[in-house]
CSV table of C-alpha atoms and ligand atoms in Angstrom, one decimal:
chain,number,residue,atom,x,y,z
A,16,MET,CA,55.9,108.5,97.4
A,17,PRO,CA,57.0,105.5,99.7
A,18,THR,CA,58.5,106.6,103.0
A,19,PRO,CA,62.2,106.3,103.0
A,20,ALA,CA,63.6,103.7,105.2
A,21,PRO,CA,65.0,104.9,108.6
A,22,VAL,CA,68.7,105.2,108.6
A,23,ALA,CA,70.9,103.7,111.3
A,24,LEU,CA,74.8,104.0,111.6
A,25,ILE,CA,76.6,101.4,113.8
A,26,THR,CA,80.1,101.6,115.1
A,27,GLY,CA,81.3,98.0,116.1
A,28,ILE,CA,78.9,96.3,113.9
A,29,SER,CA,81.5,93.2,113.6
A,30,GLY,CA,81.1,92.8,117.3
A,31,GLN,CA,78.6,90.3,119.2
A,32,ASP,CA,76.2,93.5,119.9
A,33,GLY,CA,76.8,95.0,116.6
A,34,SER,CA,75.9,92.0,114.5
A,35,TYR,CA,72.8,91.2,116.4
A,36,LEU,CA,71.8,95.0,116.2
A,37,ALA,CA,72.3,95.0,112.7
A,38,GLU,CA,69.9,92.0,112.2
A,39,SER,CA,67.2,93.7,114.4
A,40,LEU,CA,67.4,96.7,112.4
A,41,LEU,CA,67.5,95.1,109.1
A,42,ALA,CA,64.4,93.0,110.0
A,43,ASP,CA,62.5,96.0,110.7
A,44,GLY,CA,63.1,97.7,107.4
A,45,TYR,CA,66.1,100.0,108.2
A,46,GLU,CA,68.8,101.0,106.1
A,47,VAL,CA,72.0,100.1,108.1
A,48,HIS,CA,75.5,101.5,107.9
A,49,GLY,CA,78.4,99.7,109.6
A,50,LEU,CA,81.9,101.1,110.4
A,51,VAL,CA,84.4,98.3,110.0
A,52,ARG,CA,88.1,97.7,110.2
A,53,ASN,CA,87.8,94.1,108.7
A,54,THR,CA,85.0,93.1,106.5
A,55,THR,CA,85.8,89.3,106.8
A,56,GLU,CA,84.7,89.1,110.4
A,57,GLU,CA,82.8,86.1,111.3
A,58,ASN,CA,80.0,88.0,112.8
A,59,LEU,CA,79.5,90.1,109.6
A,60,ARG,CA,79.0,86.8,107.6
A,61,SER,CA,75.8,86.1,109.5
A,62,LEU,CA,74.4,89.3,108.0
A,63,GLY,CA,74.6,88.1,104.5
A,64,THR,CA,74.8,90.6,101.9
A,65,PRO,CA,71.4,92.6,102.0
A,66,GLU,CA,70.8,95.5,99.8
A,67,ARG,CA,70.1,97.7,102.9
A,68,LEU,CA,73.4,96.9,104.6
A,69,MET,CA,76.3,99.3,103.8
A,70,LEU,CA,79.9,98.7,105.3
A,71,HIS,CA,82.2,101.6,105.6
A,72,SER,CA,86.1,101.0,106.0
A,73,VAL,CA,86.9,103.7,108.5
A,74,ASP,CA,89.8,104.2,110.9
A,75,LEU,CA,87.8,105.6,113.9
A,76,LEU,CA,90.9,107.5,115.3
A,77,ALA,CA,91.6,109.3,112.0
A,78,PRO,CA,91.1,113.0,112.4
A,79,ASP,CA,87.8,114.1,110.5
A,80,ALA,CA,86.9,110.5,109.3
A,81,LEU,CA,83.8,110.1,111.7
A,82,GLU,CA,82.3,113.6,111.2
A,83,GLN,CA,82.8,112.8,107.3
A,84,VAL,CA,80.7,109.5,107.5
A,85,VAL,CA,78.2,111.0,109.9
A,86,ARG,CA,77.6,114.0,107.3
A,87,GLU,CA,77.4,111.7,104.2
A,88,VAL,CA,75.2,108.8,106.0
A,89,LYS,CA,73.0,111.2,107.8
A,90,PRO,CA,71.7,108.5,110.3
A,91,ASP,CA,68.4,108.9,112.2
A,92,GLU,CA,70.0,106.6,114.9
A,93,LEU,CA,73.6,106.2,115.7
A,94,TYR,CA,74.8,103.6,118.0
A,95,SER,CA,78.1,103.7,119.4
A,96,LEU,CA,79.3,100.2,120.2
A,97,ALA,CA,83.0,100.1,119.1
A,98,ALA,CA,85.2,99.5,121.9
A,99,ILE,CA,88.2,97.8,123.3
A,100,SER,CA,85.7,95.7,125.2
A,101,SER,CA,87.5,93.7,127.7
A,102,VAL,CA,88.7,94.9,131.0
A,103,ALA,CA,92.0,92.6,130.8
A,104,ALA,CA,92.7,94.1,127.3
A,105,SER,CA,92.4,97.6,128.6
A,106,TRP,CA,95.2,96.8,131.1
A,107,ASN,CA,97.4,95.8,128.2
A,108,ASP,CA,96.9,99.3,126.4
A,109,PRO,CA,95.3,101.9,128.6
A,110,VAL,CA,96.1,104.7,126.3
A,111,GLN,CA,94.5,103.2,123.2
A,112,THR,CA,91.5,102.2,125.2
A,113,GLY,CA,91.0,105.9,126.3
A,114,ALA,CA,91.1,106.9,122.6
A,115,VAL,CA,88.9,104.1,121.2
A,116,ASN,CA,86.4,103.9,124.2
A,117,GLY,CA,86.4,107.6,125.1
A,118,GLN,CA,87.5,110.1,122.5
A,119,VAL,CA,85.8,108.2,119.7
A,120,VAL,CA,82.6,108.4,121.1
A,121,VAL,CA,83.1,112.2,122.0
A,122,ARG,CA,83.8,112.7,118.2
A,123,LEU,CA,80.5,110.9,117.3
A,124,LEU,CA,78.5,113.0,119.9
A,125,ASP,CA,80.3,116.0,118.3
A,126,ALA,CA,79.4,115.1,114.7
A,127,ALA,CA,75.9,114.1,115.6
A,128,HIS,CA,75.4,117.4,117.2
A,129,ARG,CA,76.7,119.3,114.3
A,130,LEU,CA,74.5,117.4,111.8
A,131,GLN,CA,71.7,118.4,114.1
A,132,GLU,CA,72.5,122.0,114.6
A,133,GLU,CA,74.2,122.9,111.4
A,134,HIS,CA,72.2,120.8,108.9
A,135,GLY,CA,68.8,120.6,110.8
A,136,HIS,CA,68.9,116.6,110.8
A,137,PRO,CA,68.0,115.3,114.2
A,138,VAL,CA,69.9,112.4,115.3
A,139,ARG,CA,69.4,109.9,118.2
A,140,LEU,CA,72.4,108.4,119.8
A,141,VAL,CA,72.8,105.5,121.9
A,142,HIS,CA,76.1,104.7,123.7
A,143,ALA,CA,77.1,101.2,125.0
A,144,SER,CA,78.0,102.2,128.6
A,145,SER,CA,79.1,99.8,131.2
A,146,ALA,CA,78.5,98.6,134.7
A,147,GLU,CA,82.5,98.7,134.9
A,148,ILE,CA,81.8,102.5,135.3
A,149,PHE,CA,80.7,101.7,138.9
A,150,GLY,CA,84.0,99.9,139.6
A,151,GLN,CA,84.2,99.0,143.4
A,152,VAL,CA,80.5,99.6,143.6
A,153,ALA,CA,79.2,102.1,146.3
A,154,GLU,CA,75.9,100.2,146.5
A,155,THR,CA,74.1,96.9,145.6
A,156,PRO,CA,72.2,96.8,143.3
A,157,GLN,CA,73.6,99.7,141.2
A,158,VAL,CA,71.0,102.3,139.8
A,159,GLU,CA,71.6,105.1,137.4
A,160,THR,CA,72.6,107.4,140.1
A,161,THR,CA,75.2,105.1,141.6
A,162,ALA,CA,78.7,106.8,142.3
A,163,ILE,CA,80.9,106.5,139.0
A,164,ARG,CA,84.3,105.5,140.4
A,165,PRO,CA,86.0,103.1,137.8
A,166,SER,CA,88.6,100.6,138.9
A,167,SER,CA,90.2,99.7,135.3
A,168,PRO,CA,91.2,101.7,132.2
A,169,TYR,CA,88.3,100.0,130.6
A,170,GLY,CA,85.8,101.5,133.3
A,171,ALA,CA,87.6,105.0,133.1
A,172,SER,CA,87.3,105.3,129.2
A,173,LYS,CA,83.6,104.2,129.4
A,174,ALA,CA,82.9,106.8,132.4
A,175,TYR,CA,84.5,109.6,130.2
A,176,ALA,CA,82.1,108.6,127.2
A,177,HIS,CA,79.3,107.9,129.6
A,178,LEU,CA,79.6,111.5,131.2
A,179,SER,CA,80.2,113.0,127.6
A,180,VAL,CA,76.8,111.6,126.4
A,181,GLY,CA,75.2,113.6,129.4
A,182,VAL,CA,76.9,116.7,128.2
A,183,PHE,CA,75.9,116.6,124.7
A,184,ARG,CA,72.3,115.8,125.9
A,185,GLY,CA,72.4,118.8,127.9
A,186,ARG,CA,73.0,120.6,124.6
A,187,GLY,CA,69.9,119.3,122.9
A,188,LEU,CA,71.0,115.9,121.5
A,189,HIS,CA,68.8,112.9,121.9
A,190,ALA,CA,71.9,110.9,123.4
A,191,SER,CA,71.4,107.9,125.8
A,192,ASN,CA,73.5,105.7,127.9
A,193,THR,CA,72.5,102.1,128.0
A,194,ILE,CA,74.5,101.1,131.1
A,195,LEU,CA,75.0,97.5,130.3
A,196,TYR,CA,75.7,94.4,132.5
A,197,ASN,CA,77.4,91.3,131.2
A,198,HIS,CA,75.5,89.8,128.3
A,199,GLU,CA,76.5,86.9,126.6
A,200,SER,CA,75.9,84.6,123.3
A,201,PRO,CA,77.5,82.1,121.2
A,202,ARG,CA,78.9,85.2,119.4
A,203,ARG,CA,81.2,86.0,122.4
A,204,PRO,CA,84.9,85.5,121.7
A,205,GLU,CA,86.8,83.0,124.0
A,206,ALA,CA,88.9,85.9,125.4
A,207,PHE,CA,85.6,86.3,127.8
A,208,VAL,CA,85.4,83.7,130.7
A,209,THR,CA,82.0,82.8,129.7
A,210,ARG,CA,82.9,81.6,126.4
A,211,LYS,CA,86.2,80.2,127.5
A,212,ILE,CA,83.9,78.1,129.8
A,213,THR,CA,81.3,77.0,127.3
A,214,ALA,CA,84.0,76.1,124.8
A,215,GLY,CA,86.1,74.5,127.2
A,216,VAL,CA,83.3,72.2,128.4
A,217,ALA,CA,82.4,71.3,125.1
A,218,ARG,CA,86.1,70.1,124.3
A,219,ILE,CA,86.5,68.5,127.6
A,220,SER,CA,83.2,66.5,127.0
A,221,ALA,CA,84.5,65.5,123.5
A,222,GLY,CA,87.9,64.5,125.2
A,223,LEU,CA,89.7,67.2,123.3
A,224,GLN,CA,90.9,69.2,126.3
A,225,GLU,CA,92.0,68.2,129.8
A,226,GLY,CA,91.0,71.0,132.1
A,227,LEU,CA,90.1,74.6,132.6
A,228,GLU,CA,92.2,77.4,134.1
A,229,LEU,CA,90.2,80.2,135.4
A,230,GLY,CA,90.6,83.2,137.8
A,231,ASN,CA,88.3,84.1,140.7
A,232,LEU,CA,85.4,81.6,140.8
A,233,ASP,CA,83.6,83.5,143.6
A,234,ALA,CA,83.2,86.8,141.5
A,235,ARG,CA,79.4,87.6,140.9
A,236,ARG,CA,78.2,88.9,137.8
A,237,ASP,CA,74.6,89.7,136.4
A,238,TRP,CA,74.5,87.9,133.1
A,239,GLY,CA,72.0,88.5,130.3
A,240,TRP,CA,71.2,87.4,126.7
A,241,ALA,CA,72.8,89.6,124.2
A,242,PRO,CA,69.9,90.0,122.0
A,243,ASP,CA,67.8,91.3,124.7
A,244,TYR,CA,70.5,94.1,125.6
A,245,VAL,CA,70.4,95.1,121.8
A,246,ASN,CA,66.8,95.7,122.1
A,247,ALA,CA,67.1,97.9,125.1
A,248,MET,CA,69.7,100.2,122.9
A,249,ARG,CA,66.7,100.2,120.2
A,250,LEU,CA,64.2,101.1,122.9
A,251,ALA,CA,66.3,103.9,124.2
A,252,ALA,CA,66.8,105.3,120.7
A,253,SER,CA,63.2,105.6,120.1
A,254,ALA,CA,62.3,106.8,123.6
A,255,PRO,CA,60.4,110.2,124.0
A,256,GLU,CA,63.3,111.2,126.4
A,257,ALA,CA,66.9,110.4,126.2
A,258,GLY,CA,68.4,109.2,129.5
A,259,ASP,CA,70.8,106.8,131.3
A,260,PHE,CA,69.2,103.4,131.5
A,261,ILE,CA,70.7,100.4,133.5
A,262,VAL,CA,70.2,97.1,131.6
A,263,ALA,CA,70.4,94.0,133.6
A,264,THR,CA,68.6,91.2,134.8
A,265,GLY,CA,68.8,91.8,138.6
A,266,ILE,CA,70.0,88.5,139.3
A,267,SER,CA,73.9,87.7,139.8
A,268,HIS,CA,75.6,84.4,139.6
A,269,THR,CA,79.1,83.3,140.5
A,270,ILE,CA,81.5,81.8,138.0
A,271,GLY,CA,81.0,78.6,139.9
A,272,ASP,CA,77.4,78.7,139.1
A,273,PHE,CA,78.2,79.2,135.5
A,274,LEU,CA,80.5,76.2,135.5
A,275,ASP,CA,77.7,74.2,137.3
A,276,ALA,CA,75.5,75.1,134.6
A,277,ALA,CA,77.9,74.5,131.7
A,278,PHE,CA,79.2,71.3,133.0
A,279,GLY,CA,75.7,70.0,134.0
A,280,ARG,CA,74.7,70.5,130.4
A,281,VAL,CA,77.3,67.7,129.4
A,282,GLY,CA,76.3,65.5,132.2
A,283,ILE,CA,79.4,66.2,134.5
A,284,ASP,CA,78.1,67.1,138.0
A,285,ASP,CA,81.5,67.2,139.8
A,286,TRP,CA,83.9,69.4,137.8
A,287,SER,CA,86.2,70.0,140.8
A,288,SER,CA,89.0,68.1,139.1
A,289,LEU,CA,88.6,69.6,135.7
A,290,VAL,CA,88.9,73.3,136.8
A,291,SER,CA,92.0,75.0,138.5
A,292,VAL,CA,92.5,78.6,139.6
A,293,ASN,CA,95.5,80.5,137.7
A,294,PRO,CA,96.5,83.5,139.7
A,295,ALA,CA,97.6,85.1,136.4
A,296,PHE,CA,93.8,85.2,135.8
A,297,VAL,CA,92.8,86.8,139.0
A,298,ARG,CA,92.4,90.4,138.6
A,299,PRO,CA,92.5,92.0,142.4
A,300,VAL,CA,90.8,95.3,141.5
A,301,ASP,CA,87.8,93.7,139.6
A,302,PRO,CA,84.5,94.3,141.5
A,303,ALA,CA,83.5,91.2,143.5
A,304,GLU,CA,79.9,91.7,142.5
A,305,GLN,CA,77.9,93.5,139.9
A,306,LEU,CA,74.2,93.6,140.3
A,307,GLY,CA,72.0,96.1,138.4
A,308,ASP,CA,68.5,97.4,139.0
A,309,ALA,CA,66.7,97.7,135.7
A,310,THR,CA,63.5,99.3,137.0
A,311,LYS,CA,63.9,102.5,134.9
A,312,ALA,CA,64.4,100.8,131.8
A,313,ARG,CA,61.6,98.5,132.6
A,314,THR,CA,59.1,101.2,133.4
A,315,GLU,CA,60.3,103.9,131.0
A,316,LEU,CA,61.3,101.7,128.0
A,317,GLY,CA,59.1,98.8,128.6
A,318,TRP,CA,62.1,96.5,128.3
A,319,GLN,CA,62.5,93.2,130.0
A,320,PRO,CA,65.1,90.3,129.6
A,321,THR,CA,63.5,87.3,128.2
A,322,VAL,CA,66.3,84.6,128.7
A,323,ASP,CA,67.1,83.2,132.1
A,324,PHE,CA,70.7,82.1,133.3
A,325,GLU,CA,70.4,78.4,132.8
A,326,THR,CA,69.0,78.9,129.1
A,327,LEU,CA,71.7,81.3,128.4
A,328,VAL,CA,74.5,78.9,129.5
A,329,ALA,CA,72.5,76.0,127.8
A,330,ARG,CA,72.5,77.8,124.3
A,331,MET,CA,76.3,78.5,124.6
A,332,VAL,CA,77.2,75.1,125.5
A,333,GLU,CA,74.9,73.5,122.7
A,334,HIS,CA,76.4,76.1,120.1
A,335,ASP,CA,80.1,75.1,121.0
A,336,LEU,CA,79.1,71.3,120.9
A,337,GLU,CA,77.6,71.9,117.5
A,338,LEU,CA,80.8,73.7,116.2
A,339,LEU,CA,82.8,70.7,117.4
A,340,ALA,CA,80.4,68.3,115.6
A,341,ARG,CA,80.8,70.1,112.3
B,401,LIG,P1,83.0,93.1,120.9
B,401,LIG,O1,82.4,91.7,120.5
B,401,LIG,O2,84.2,93.2,121.6
B,401,LIG,O3,82.8,94.3,119.7
B,401,LIG,C1,83.6,95.2,119.7
B,401,LIG,C2,83.5,96.1,118.4
B,401,LIG,O4,84.4,97.1,118.6
B,401,LIG,C3,84.0,95.2,117.3
B,401,LIG,O5,83.2,95.5,116.2
B,401,LIG,C4,85.5,95.6,117.0
B,401,LIG,O6,85.9,95.7,115.8
B,401,LIG,C5,85.2,97.3,117.3
B,401,LIG,N1,86.5,97.8,117.8
B,401,LIG,C6,87.3,97.5,118.7
B,401,LIG,N2,88.5,98.3,118.5
B,401,LIG,C7,88.2,98.9,117.5
B,401,LIG,C8,89.0,100.1,117.0
B,401,LIG,N3,90.3,100.4,117.3
B,401,LIG,N4,88.7,100.5,115.7
B,401,LIG,C9,87.5,100.3,115.2
B,401,LIG,N5,86.7,99.3,115.9
B,401,LIG,C10,87.1,98.8,116.8
B,401,LIG,O7,82.0,93.8,122.1
B,401,LIG,P2,80.4,93.8,122.4
B,401,LIG,O8,80.3,92.5,123.3
B,401,LIG,O9,79.6,93.4,121.2
B,401,LIG,O10,80.1,94.9,123.1
B,401,LIG,C11,79.5,96.1,122.4
B,401,LIG,C12,79.6,97.4,123.2
B,401,LIG,O11,79.0,97.2,124.7
B,401,LIG,C13,81.3,97.5,123.5
B,401,LIG,O12,81.2,98.9,123.7
B,401,LIG,C14,81.5,97.0,124.9
B,401,LIG,O13,82.2,97.6,125.7
B,401,LIG,C15,80.0,97.4,125.5
B,401,LIG,N6,79.6,96.6,126.6
B,401,LIG,C16,79.5,95.2,126.6
B,401,LIG,C17,79.3,94.3,127.5
B,401,LIG,C18,79.0,92.8,127.2
B,401,LIG,O14,78.8,92.1,128.3
B,401,LIG,N7,79.1,92.4,126.0
B,401,LIG,C19,78.9,94.8,128.7
B,401,LIG,C20,79.2,96.1,129.1
B,401,LIG,C21,79.3,97.1,127.8
B,401,LIG,P3,86.7,94.5,115.2
B,401,LIG,O15,85.8,93.3,114.8
B,401,LIG,O16,87.3,95.0,113.8
B,401,LIG,O17,87.7,94.0,116.2
């Protein structure tokens, strides 16, 4: 009898990370189940229609829907990625953000715990936590024990889910938090500043856009390559011990550095006349700097980032130039 394929269930499969995660799991022979609202999403198209990929249309907020799908699918690994994933969007709808990013994760934890306790099926759950749980950071760089004191509805919702993962871990569930710092790729939507910059730079270089309006150019972020961060989630799922793991490069850059790298890619060295600061995009309670220390992930999970900042920006700009050329 051939060994059955391991089964993974992903919420948020249509997002940047969900689509990379599904690709990675399918390549390793997993049966992958994804929960979706809209199966026409661009990122889902990149997955094709392999036999081992099953998409389930589920309203994450509908009572009992999650428990039912978890009971049916019986995942060995459960990845909780669905979220209102932008800080700006969370200010527009803090209540919905709490429901999707917080309550839904607790429902998943409860469903996984019940599957394990009542049906004897062990589940390993990984939650996409965020550097935003640290808010106005108490120390730099941040480590797993840095004080949790979020400064946005997004950060608060992630903190609730993050702490709940610890609660269910205490009840015997193999549940981990990957505390993700900003990670980017050509699959980032333009609602995020990095992609807004690379898409804008591509259009400016093609004469299709005059300039870019941005927020605080001095904000410092620790930016990594999305597929590396998805790899950290998989390593957390297969680790002997569940835990909380900072996933970061340990190097921060300003938005200005990002602009230097992006404009540099299209041969523009002085971008000062092409970029203006619009106060509407400046969010005063945003942390000035986020910088993660991923020593624990490196030593306990054997994780390391593989793509540096300049390469990451270059890949995004080149992708946006290609899109224009099509
Ligand atoms: P993303 O591209 O915005 O994807 C978010 C996913 O959540 C999408 O599949 C989206 O589905 C789904 N979703 C949102 N609201 C939903 C709702 N009400 N019901 C059902 N599904 C919903 O995010 P990402 O960049 O891949 O991030 C993955 C996870 O990592 C998120 O939890 C995010 O908060 C966390 N994280 C990301 C970063 C980062 O830098 N990327 C950093 C820290 C933490 P639709 O396609 O239908 O909208």
